[in-house]
Each structure stands twice: as C-alpha cells, then as structure tokens.
C-alpha cells in the first residue's frame, strides 16, 4: 500500500531532476511523459526541469536510423543495442511510431518488437506516437533525447517510421544518420529518392544471411557506386554501404567502428560541435514557427472568420493568397471586422 501511494504521489520538479540524474528509469519515463504533455501547467514545469538538466546533456553519440518498410530496423536496433550494452554502454532508444488517427496513440509496440533489449538494465526504450504530425516525427523527441543524456545514456538511437519527411527531421537532430536497406538493389533503387540517400552517413543492407548473402553483397556494391556520385551529408566524410545480419549479429561491430571513425573525424575537424550548434539554433526557430502556428489557429478573430474565408476561396471569390493576407492582418490586429 505504501508503495502504491508512493507511485501515485505527485512528483516535484526536484524529484524529476534528481531521479533523472540518478538514472532512475521509472522517473526518466515519467519525466518524458511530463515533456510530452500538452497541458500549459505541465509545459512550464517541463521547461524548468529541462533547463536544470541541460548542463548534464550532450555527452552522447546521437544516431538516427531509418529505412524502407520490412528492412528490419527494429531487429537491427535490438541486435546493435544489445552489442553496445555488452560493451559497457548505456543505450536509449527513442522510436517514432505511426499514430492511430482515432486514438492518436502508437500503433506499433516497440517494447514487444525489442523484447530482449527492453529487459537489459543498461537500455531504455521509449515509443512515442507521432500524433499524426507530418512525416511521423514526435514533436518532443529532441527534449526526450536531452533527458536521456542527462540520465547517463551515452548512445541515443532514434528510429523513424521511414515515410519521407521524417528522415529530414531526424537528420536535423542527430550526429550520424543510418539508412537500412534490403537486398535487391536494382528494385530498391527505383523507390528511393536521391535526397534521402544524400542524408545518410552510412547505408547498411540488412538480412545478409543464408541465400540472401550474395544478393546483399551485390546490393552493397551497387549502393557504393551511387554513394560515390552523391554529395556527402557530412563534409569530409565518405558515406559507404555495408552488409549486416541482425539475426546472426554479423556486421554489427563494423557499424559501431564506422560510427566511431565518423565521430573522431568530425570532432577533429570541428564539424561535430558545429552541426550540434546549428541544430540547436534550427530547433529554436522550429519551436517559434510551431508556437506561431498554434497562436494563429487559436486566435479568436481568426477562428471567427475562418469558415467564411474558406467558403470564399471555394466559391472563387478570393484567391488563396488574398485570403491568407486577410487572415494574417486579423491575427496581427490590423483588421477587426468580419468578412
């Protein structure tokens, strides 16, 4: 009963901060829940907690992982994460799930997809529903990442659903970006945009085992030819393709060696810290734009005029540009009357 009351006890900001810094996984999960809350009271408290945790963050390698459906991203993450834990690292996995359009909750259950890793005391897995946002990216992933770093996790893995725009957004918050592919390069290349390949610091062809091994090696050679012609995502770094078998654990060590080589090279050149600084500035502007959008859509006069203006556009009485200018003038307080 005492334990139940303790569990239900409302945590103070000190409780959140101290719990995270002590590496308490239960409080870490509760802190991320606080961050994900849309309640204004929770938002203020979350920002206070984050400000206090910020000096303890940043001491990790942040790795984004994406890939085509069926490429085995979760299996690869489980195998990779388990390997890292065995090497003495603490691994946090933040996965961005597609959201149900009805419940807004996660459709995929990442802890069931990574059963072995989720039970490892040196691993922390947090599935986050995208909330229907563009590209399936969770709005609070960046802040969750900082909290995990403050809790002592030195490797952060961020998995995306791999649906286009999400790759661009994850690239903007990680140090190293890994693209997971399947065998059969010829067929796969038809469905891949050049831009997504240009984001990758490395490509791995998964399921390189059994009868697939020869096909995987052929795919690796094909991807390496293409990567050689593309603009690298990171200045001074040459992206390469590798084969891996998440099932057998083959090629996992090679991926980690590649990531360490990347970190050494970019740290020496100064680009590692430069990229992070730019990401923080970009993050600030993204938050400004997001808050402006929320303020605009919640503006009483804008809401009052919105349906009428939408009808005027549909009926051909207003151009979209004129309508947008009209709404913005209302938002800025330069026009008060209704249309």
CSV table of C-alpha atoms in Angstrom, one decimal:
chain,number,residue,atom,x,y,z
A,1,UNK,CA,0.0,0.0,0.0
A,2,UNK,CA,2.8,2.4,0.9
A,3,UNK,CA,4.5,1.6,-2.4
A,4,UNK,CA,1.2,2.3,-4.3
A,5,UNK,CA,0.9,5.7,-2.6
A,6,UNK,CA,4.5,6.5,-3.4
A,7,UNK,CA,3.8,5.6,-7.0
A,8,UNK,CA,0.7,7.9,-7.1
A,9,UNK,CA,2.5,10.7,-5.3
A,10,UNK,CA,2.8,13.8,-7.5
A,11,UNK,CA,6.5,14.4,-8.3
A,12,UNK,CA,8.0,17.8,-7.7
A,13,UNK,CA,10.5,19.4,-10.1
A,14,UNK,CA,13.3,18.4,-7.7
A,15,UNK,CA,12.0,14.8,-7.8
A,16,UNK,CA,12.1,14.8,-11.6
A,17,UNK,CA,15.6,16.3,-11.8
A,18,UNK,CA,17.2,14.2,-9.1
A,19,UNK,CA,15.5,11.0,-10.3
A,20,UNK,CA,16.8,11.5,-13.9
A,21,UNK,CA,20.4,12.3,-12.7
A,22,UNK,CA,20.3,9.2,-10.5
A,23,UNK,CA,19.4,7.1,-13.6
A,24,UNK,CA,16.1,6.0,-12.2
A,25,UNK,CA,14.3,4.6,-15.2
A,26,UNK,CA,10.8,4.9,-13.8
A,27,UNK,CA,11.3,8.7,-13.1
A,28,UNK,CA,13.0,9.0,-16.5
A,29,UNK,CA,9.9,7.6,-18.2
A,30,UNK,CA,7.7,9.9,-16.0
A,31,UNK,CA,9.8,13.0,-17.0
A,32,UNK,CA,9.4,12.2,-20.7
A,33,UNK,CA,5.6,11.9,-20.1
A,34,UNK,CA,5.7,15.3,-18.5
A,35,UNK,CA,7.6,16.7,-21.5
A,36,UNK,CA,5.0,15.2,-23.9
A,37,UNK,CA,2.1,16.7,-22.1
A,38,UNK,CA,0.2,19.5,-23.9
A,39,UNK,CA,-1.1,20.9,-20.6
A,40,UNK,CA,0.2,24.5,-20.1
A,41,UNK,CA,0.9,23.8,-16.5
A,42,UNK,CA,3.0,20.7,-17.4
A,43,UNK,CA,4.8,22.6,-20.2
A,44,UNK,CA,6.1,25.2,-17.7
A,45,UNK,CA,7.2,22.6,-15.3
A,46,UNK,CA,8.8,20.5,-18.1
A,47,UNK,CA,10.8,23.5,-19.3
A,48,UNK,CA,12.0,24.2,-15.7
A,49,UNK,CA,13.1,20.6,-15.4
A,50,UNK,CA,14.8,20.6,-18.8
A,51,UNK,CA,16.7,23.8,-18.0
A,52,UNK,CA,18.2,22.2,-14.9
A,53,UNK,CA,19.0,19.0,-16.8
A,54,UNK,CA,20.6,20.8,-19.8
A,55,UNK,CA,24.1,21.1,-18.3
A,56,UNK,CA,24.2,17.4,-17.9
A,57,UNK,CA,23.2,16.6,-21.5
A,58,UNK,CA,25.1,16.4,-24.7
A,59,UNK,CA,27.5,13.7,-23.7
A,60,UNK,CA,26.3,11.0,-26.2
A,61,UNK,CA,26.5,10.0,-29.8
A,62,UNK,CA,23.1,10.5,-31.4
A,63,UNK,CA,22.3,8.1,-34.2
A,64,UNK,CA,19.2,8.3,-36.5
A,65,UNK,CA,18.0,5.1,-38.0
A,66,UNK,CA,15.6,4.9,-40.9
A,67,UNK,CA,14.8,2.5,-43.8
A,68,UNK,CA,12.3,1.0,-46.1
A,69,UNK,CA,9.4,-0.9,-44.6
A,70,UNK,CA,10.4,-4.5,-43.9
A,71,UNK,CA,14.1,-3.7,-43.8
A,72,UNK,CA,14.3,-5.0,-40.2
A,73,UNK,CA,15.1,-1.7,-38.4
A,74,UNK,CA,13.8,-2.9,-35.0
A,75,UNK,CA,15.7,-6.2,-35.3
A,76,UNK,CA,18.8,-4.3,-36.2
A,77,UNK,CA,18.4,-1.9,-33.3
A,78,UNK,CA,17.9,-4.7,-30.9
A,79,UNK,CA,21.0,-6.5,-32.1
A,80,UNK,CA,23.0,-3.3,-32.2
A,81,UNK,CA,21.7,-2.1,-28.8
A,82,UNK,CA,22.5,-5.4,-27.2
A,83,UNK,CA,26.0,-5.3,-28.6
A,84,UNK,CA,26.6,-1.8,-27.2
A,85,UNK,CA,25.3,-2.8,-23.8
A,86,UNK,CA,27.7,-5.7,-23.7
A,87,UNK,CA,30.5,-3.2,-24.5
A,88,UNK,CA,29.6,-1.2,-21.4
A,89,UNK,CA,27.4,1.5,-23.0
A,90,UNK,CA,24.0,2.7,-21.8
A,91,UNK,CA,21.6,2.8,-24.7
A,92,UNK,CA,18.4,4.8,-25.1
A,93,UNK,CA,16.1,4.0,-28.0
A,94,UNK,CA,13.5,6.6,-28.9
A,95,UNK,CA,11.2,5.2,-31.6
A,96,UNK,CA,8.7,7.3,-33.6
A,97,UNK,CA,5.6,5.3,-34.2
A,98,UNK,CA,2.8,6.0,-36.7
A,99,UNK,CA,-0.2,7.3,-34.8
A,100,UNK,CA,-3.7,6.0,-34.9
A,101,UNK,CA,-5.9,8.7,-36.5
A,102,UNK,CA,-8.6,7.8,-33.9
A,103,UNK,CA,-6.8,7.4,-30.6
A,104,UNK,CA,-3.6,9.4,-31.5
A,105,UNK,CA,-1.7,6.6,-29.8
A,106,UNK,CA,1.1,4.3,-31.0
A,107,UNK,CA,0.2,1.6,-33.5
A,108,UNK,CA,3.4,-0.3,-33.1
A,109,UNK,CA,4.6,-1.7,-29.8
A,110,UNK,CA,8.3,-1.2,-29.8
A,111,UNK,CA,9.0,-2.9,-26.5
A,112,UNK,CA,7.4,-6.1,-27.9
A,113,UNK,CA,9.5,-5.7,-31.1
A,114,UNK,CA,12.6,-5.4,-29.0
A,115,UNK,CA,11.8,-7.7,-26.2
A,116,UNK,CA,15.4,-8.8,-25.3
A,117,UNK,CA,16.8,-5.2,-25.4
A,118,UNK,CA,13.9,-3.8,-23.3
A,119,UNK,CA,14.9,-6.2,-20.5
A,120,UNK,CA,18.5,-5.1,-20.5
A,121,UNK,CA,19.3,-2.9,-17.4
A,122,UNK,CA,21.5,-0.7,-19.5
A,123,UNK,CA,18.9,0.0,-22.1
A,124,UNK,CA,15.9,2.3,-22.1
A,125,UNK,CA,13.2,2.1,-24.9
A,126,UNK,CA,10.6,4.8,-25.3
A,127,UNK,CA,8.0,4.5,-28.1
A,128,UNK,CA,6.4,7.9,-29.0
A,129,UNK,CA,3.3,8.3,-31.0
A,130,UNK,CA,3.7,10.9,-33.8
A,131,UNK,CA,0.3,12.4,-33.1
A,132,UNK,CA,-0.4,12.5,-36.8
A,133,UNK,CA,2.3,15.1,-37.4
A,134,UNK,CA,3.9,15.3,-40.8
A,135,UNK,CA,6.4,12.5,-41.5
A,136,UNK,CA,5.5,10.7,-38.3
A,137,UNK,CA,8.1,12.6,-36.2
A,138,UNK,CA,7.3,13.2,-32.5
A,139,UNK,CA,7.4,16.9,-31.6
A,140,UNK,CA,9.1,16.3,-28.2
A,141,UNK,CA,11.8,13.8,-29.4
A,142,UNK,CA,14.6,16.4,-29.1
A,143,UNK,CA,13.7,17.1,-25.4
A,144,UNK,CA,13.4,13.5,-24.6
A,145,UNK,CA,16.8,12.9,-26.0
A,146,UNK,CA,18.3,15.6,-23.7
A,147,UNK,CA,16.7,14.0,-20.7
A,148,UNK,CA,18.1,10.5,-21.6
A,149,UNK,CA,21.5,12.0,-21.9
A,150,UNK,CA,21.2,13.6,-18.5
A,151,UNK,CA,20.3,10.2,-17.2
A,152,UNK,CA,23.6,8.9,-18.3
A,153,UNK,CA,22.8,7.2,-21.7
A,154,UNK,CA,25.8,7.7,-23.9
A,155,UNK,CA,24.3,6.2,-27.1
A,156,UNK,CA,20.9,7.6,-28.3
A,157,UNK,CA,19.2,5.7,-31.1
A,158,UNK,CA,16.3,7.4,-32.9
A,159,UNK,CA,14.2,5.2,-35.1
A,160,UNK,CA,11.8,6.8,-37.7
A,161,UNK,CA,8.9,5.1,-39.5
A,162,UNK,CA,10.7,5.8,-42.7
A,163,UNK,CA,8.0,7.7,-44.6
A,164,UNK,CA,9.8,10.6,-46.3
A,165,UNK,CA,9.7,13.9,-44.5
A,166,UNK,CA,10.5,12.2,-41.1
A,167,UNK,CA,14.1,11.4,-42.4
A,168,UNK,CA,14.8,15.1,-42.9
A,169,UNK,CA,13.6,16.0,-39.4
A,170,UNK,CA,15.6,13.2,-37.7
A,171,UNK,CA,18.7,14.2,-39.7
A,172,UNK,CA,18.3,17.6,-38.1
A,173,UNK,CA,18.7,16.2,-34.5
A,174,UNK,CA,21.3,13.5,-34.8
A,175,UNK,CA,25.1,13.3,-35.4
A,176,UNK,CA,25.1,10.1,-37.5
A,177,UNK,CA,22.3,9.0,-39.9
A,178,UNK,CA,22.0,5.4,-40.8
A,179,UNK,CA,19.8,4.2,-43.7
A,180,UNK,CA,18.7,0.5,-43.5
A,181,UNK,CA,18.0,-1.3,-46.8
A,182,UNK,CA,17.1,-4.7,-48.1
A,183,UNK,CA,18.8,-6.9,-50.7
A,184,UNK,CA,17.9,-6.5,-54.4
A,185,UNK,CA,19.5,-3.1,-55.0
A,186,UNK,CA,18.1,-2.7,-58.5
A,187,UNK,CA,14.5,-3.0,-57.3
A,188,UNK,CA,15.1,-0.9,-54.2
A,189,UNK,CA,16.7,2.0,-56.0
A,190,UNK,CA,13.6,2.5,-58.0
A,191,UNK,CA,11.7,3.5,-54.9
A,192,UNK,CA,14.4,5.6,-53.2
A,193,UNK,CA,14.7,9.3,-53.7
A,194,UNK,CA,18.2,10.7,-54.2
A,195,UNK,CA,17.7,13.2,-51.4
A,196,UNK,CA,17.1,10.5,-48.8
A,197,UNK,CA,20.3,8.7,-49.8
A,198,UNK,CA,22.2,12.0,-49.6
A,199,UNK,CA,21.1,12.3,-45.9
A,200,UNK,CA,22.8,9.0,-45.0
A,201,UNK,CA,26.3,8.9,-43.4
A,202,UNK,CA,26.2,5.1,-44.0
A,203,UNK,CA,23.9,2.5,-45.6
A,204,UNK,CA,23.5,-1.0,-44.2
A,205,UNK,CA,21.9,-3.8,-46.2
A,206,UNK,CA,20.2,-6.0,-43.6
A,207,UNK,CA,19.3,-9.6,-43.7
A,208,UNK,CA,22.6,-10.5,-45.3
A,209,UNK,CA,22.4,-14.2,-44.3
A,210,UNK,CA,21.6,-17.5,-45.9
A,211,UNK,CA,20.5,-17.3,-49.5
A,212,UNK,CA,20.4,-13.5,-49.3
A,213,UNK,CA,24.1,-13.1,-48.7
A,214,UNK,CA,25.1,-13.0,-52.3
A,215,UNK,CA,22.3,-10.5,-53.1
A,216,UNK,CA,23.3,-8.4,-50.2
A,217,UNK,CA,26.9,-8.1,-51.4
A,218,UNK,CA,25.7,-7.2,-54.9
A,219,UNK,CA,23.4,-4.5,-53.3
A,220,UNK,CA,26.4,-3.2,-51.3
A,221,UNK,CA,28.5,-2.8,-54.4
A,222,UNK,CA,25.6,-1.0,-56.2
A,223,UNK,CA,25.0,1.4,-53.4
A,224,UNK,CA,28.7,2.2,-53.0
A,225,UNK,CA,28.8,3.1,-56.7
A,226,UNK,CA,25.8,5.5,-56.2
A,227,UNK,CA,27.1,7.0,-53.0
A,228,UNK,CA,30.4,7.8,-54.7
A,229,UNK,CA,28.5,10.1,-57.1
A,230,UNK,CA,26.4,11.9,-54.4
A,231,UNK,CA,27.1,14.9,-52.3
A,232,UNK,CA,28.1,13.7,-48.9
A,233,UNK,CA,25.8,14.5,-46.0
A,234,UNK,CA,28.8,15.4,-43.7
A,235,UNK,CA,31.7,17.5,-45.1
A,236,UNK,CA,34.9,15.5,-45.2
A,237,UNK,CA,33.2,12.1,-44.7
A,238,UNK,CA,32.7,9.5,-47.4
A,239,UNK,CA,29.5,7.5,-46.9
A,240,UNK,CA,29.7,3.8,-47.6
A,241,UNK,CA,27.4,0.8,-47.7
A,242,UNK,CA,27.8,-2.3,-45.6
A,243,UNK,CA,26.1,-5.6,-45.1
A,244,UNK,CA,24.7,-6.8,-41.8
A,245,UNK,CA,22.7,-9.7,-40.4
A,246,UNK,CA,20.7,-8.6,-37.4
A,247,UNK,CA,19.6,-12.2,-37.0
A,248,UNK,CA,23.1,-13.6,-36.6
A,249,UNK,CA,24.8,-10.4,-35.2
A,250,UNK,CA,27.2,-10.3,-38.1
A,251,UNK,CA,28.5,-6.8,-39.2
A,252,UNK,CA,27.3,-5.1,-36.0
A,253,UNK,CA,30.8,-4.4,-34.7
A,254,UNK,CA,31.7,-2.9,-38.1
A,255,UNK,CA,28.8,-0.5,-37.9
A,256,UNK,CA,30.0,0.7,-34.5
A,257,UNK,CA,33.6,1.1,-35.7
A,258,UNK,CA,32.3,3.2,-38.6
A,259,UNK,CA,30.3,5.4,-36.2
A,260,UNK,CA,33.4,5.9,-34.0
A,261,UNK,CA,35.6,6.7,-37.0
A,262,UNK,CA,32.9,9.3,-38.1
A,263,UNK,CA,32.9,10.8,-34.6
A,264,UNK,CA,36.7,11.0,-34.5
A,265,UNK,CA,37.0,12.6,-37.9
A,266,UNK,CA,34.2,15.2,-37.3
A,267,UNK,CA,35.4,16.0,-33.8
A,268,UNK,CA,38.9,16.7,-35.2
A,269,UNK,CA,37.6,18.9,-38.0
A,270,UNK,CA,35.2,20.8,-35.6
A,271,UNK,CA,32.2,19.8,-37.6
A,272,UNK,CA,30.7,17.6,-34.9
A,273,UNK,CA,30.2,20.6,-32.5
A,274,UNK,CA,29.3,22.9,-35.4
A,275,UNK,CA,26.5,20.7,-36.5
A,276,UNK,CA,25.1,20.5,-33.0
A,277,UNK,CA,25.2,24.2,-32.6
A,278,UNK,CA,23.4,24.7,-35.9
A,279,UNK,CA,20.8,22.1,-34.8
A,280,UNK,CA,20.1,23.9,-31.6
A,281,UNK,CA,19.5,27.2,-33.5
A,282,UNK,CA,17.3,25.5,-36.0
A,283,UNK,CA,15.4,23.9,-33.2
A,284,UNK,CA,14.7,27.3,-31.7
A,285,UNK,CA,13.3,28.6,-34.9
A,286,UNK,CA,11.2,25.5,-35.4
A,287,UNK,CA,9.7,26.0,-32.0
A,288,UNK,CA,9.0,29.7,-32.8
A,289,UNK,CA,7.2,28.7,-36.0
A,290,UNK,CA,5.3,25.9,-34.2
A,291,UNK,CA,4.1,28.4,-31.4
A,292,UNK,CA,3.1,31.0,-34.0
A,293,UNK,CA,1.0,28.4,-35.8
A,294,UNK,CA,-0.7,27.4,-32.6
A,295,UNK,CA,-1.3,31.0,-31.7
A,296,UNK,CA,-2.7,31.7,-35.1
A,297,UNK,CA,-5.1,28.8,-35.1
A,298,UNK,CA,-6.3,29.6,-31.6
A,299,UNK,CA,-6.8,33.3,-32.3
A,300,UNK,CA,-10.5,34.1,-31.6
A,301,UNK,CA,-11.0,36.5,-34.5
A,302,UNK,CA,-9.2,34.1,-36.9
A,303,UNK,CA,-11.4,31.3,-35.8
A,304,UNK,CA,-14.5,33.5,-36.2
A,305,UNK,CA,-13.6,34.3,-39.9
A,306,UNK,CA,-12.0,31.0,-41.0
A,307,UNK,CA,-15.1,29.2,-42.3
A,308,UNK,CA,-16.3,32.3,-44.2
A,309,UNK,CA,-12.9,32.7,-45.8
A,310,UNK,CA,-12.7,29.0,-46.7
A,311,UNK,CA,-16.1,29.3,-48.4
A,312,UNK,CA,-14.9,32.4,-50.3
A,313,UNK,CA,-11.9,30.5,-51.7
A,314,UNK,CA,-14.0,27.5,-52.7
A,315,UNK,CA,-16.6,29.8,-54.4
A,316,UNK,CA,-13.8,31.6,-56.3
A,317,UNK,CA,-14.4,35.0,-54.6
A,318,UNK,CA,-10.9,35.1,-53.1
A,319,UNK,CA,-7.5,33.8,-54.1
A,320,UNK,CA,-5.6,31.8,-51.6
A,321,UNK,CA,-3.0,34.5,-51.3
A,322,UNK,CA,-5.6,37.2,-50.6
A,323,UNK,CA,-7.3,35.0,-48.1
A,324,UNK,CA,-4.0,34.3,-46.3
A,325,UNK,CA,-3.2,38.0,-46.2
A,326,UNK,CA,-6.6,38.8,-44.8
A,327,UNK,CA,-6.3,36.2,-42.0
A,328,UNK,CA,-2.8,37.4,-41.2
A,329,UNK,CA,-4.0,41.0,-40.9
A,330,UNK,CA,-6.7,39.9,-38.5
A,331,UNK,CA,-4.1,37.9,-36.5
A,332,UNK,CA,-1.8,41.0,-36.3
A,333,UNK,CA,-4.6,43.2,-35.1
A,334,UNK,CA,-4.8,45.4,-38.3
A,335,UNK,CA,-8.3,44.3,-39.2
A,336,UNK,CA,-11.1,43.6,-36.8
A,337,UNK,CA,-14.2,43.4,-38.8
A,338,UNK,CA,-15.6,40.1,-40.2
A,339,UNK,CA,-15.6,39.4,-43.9
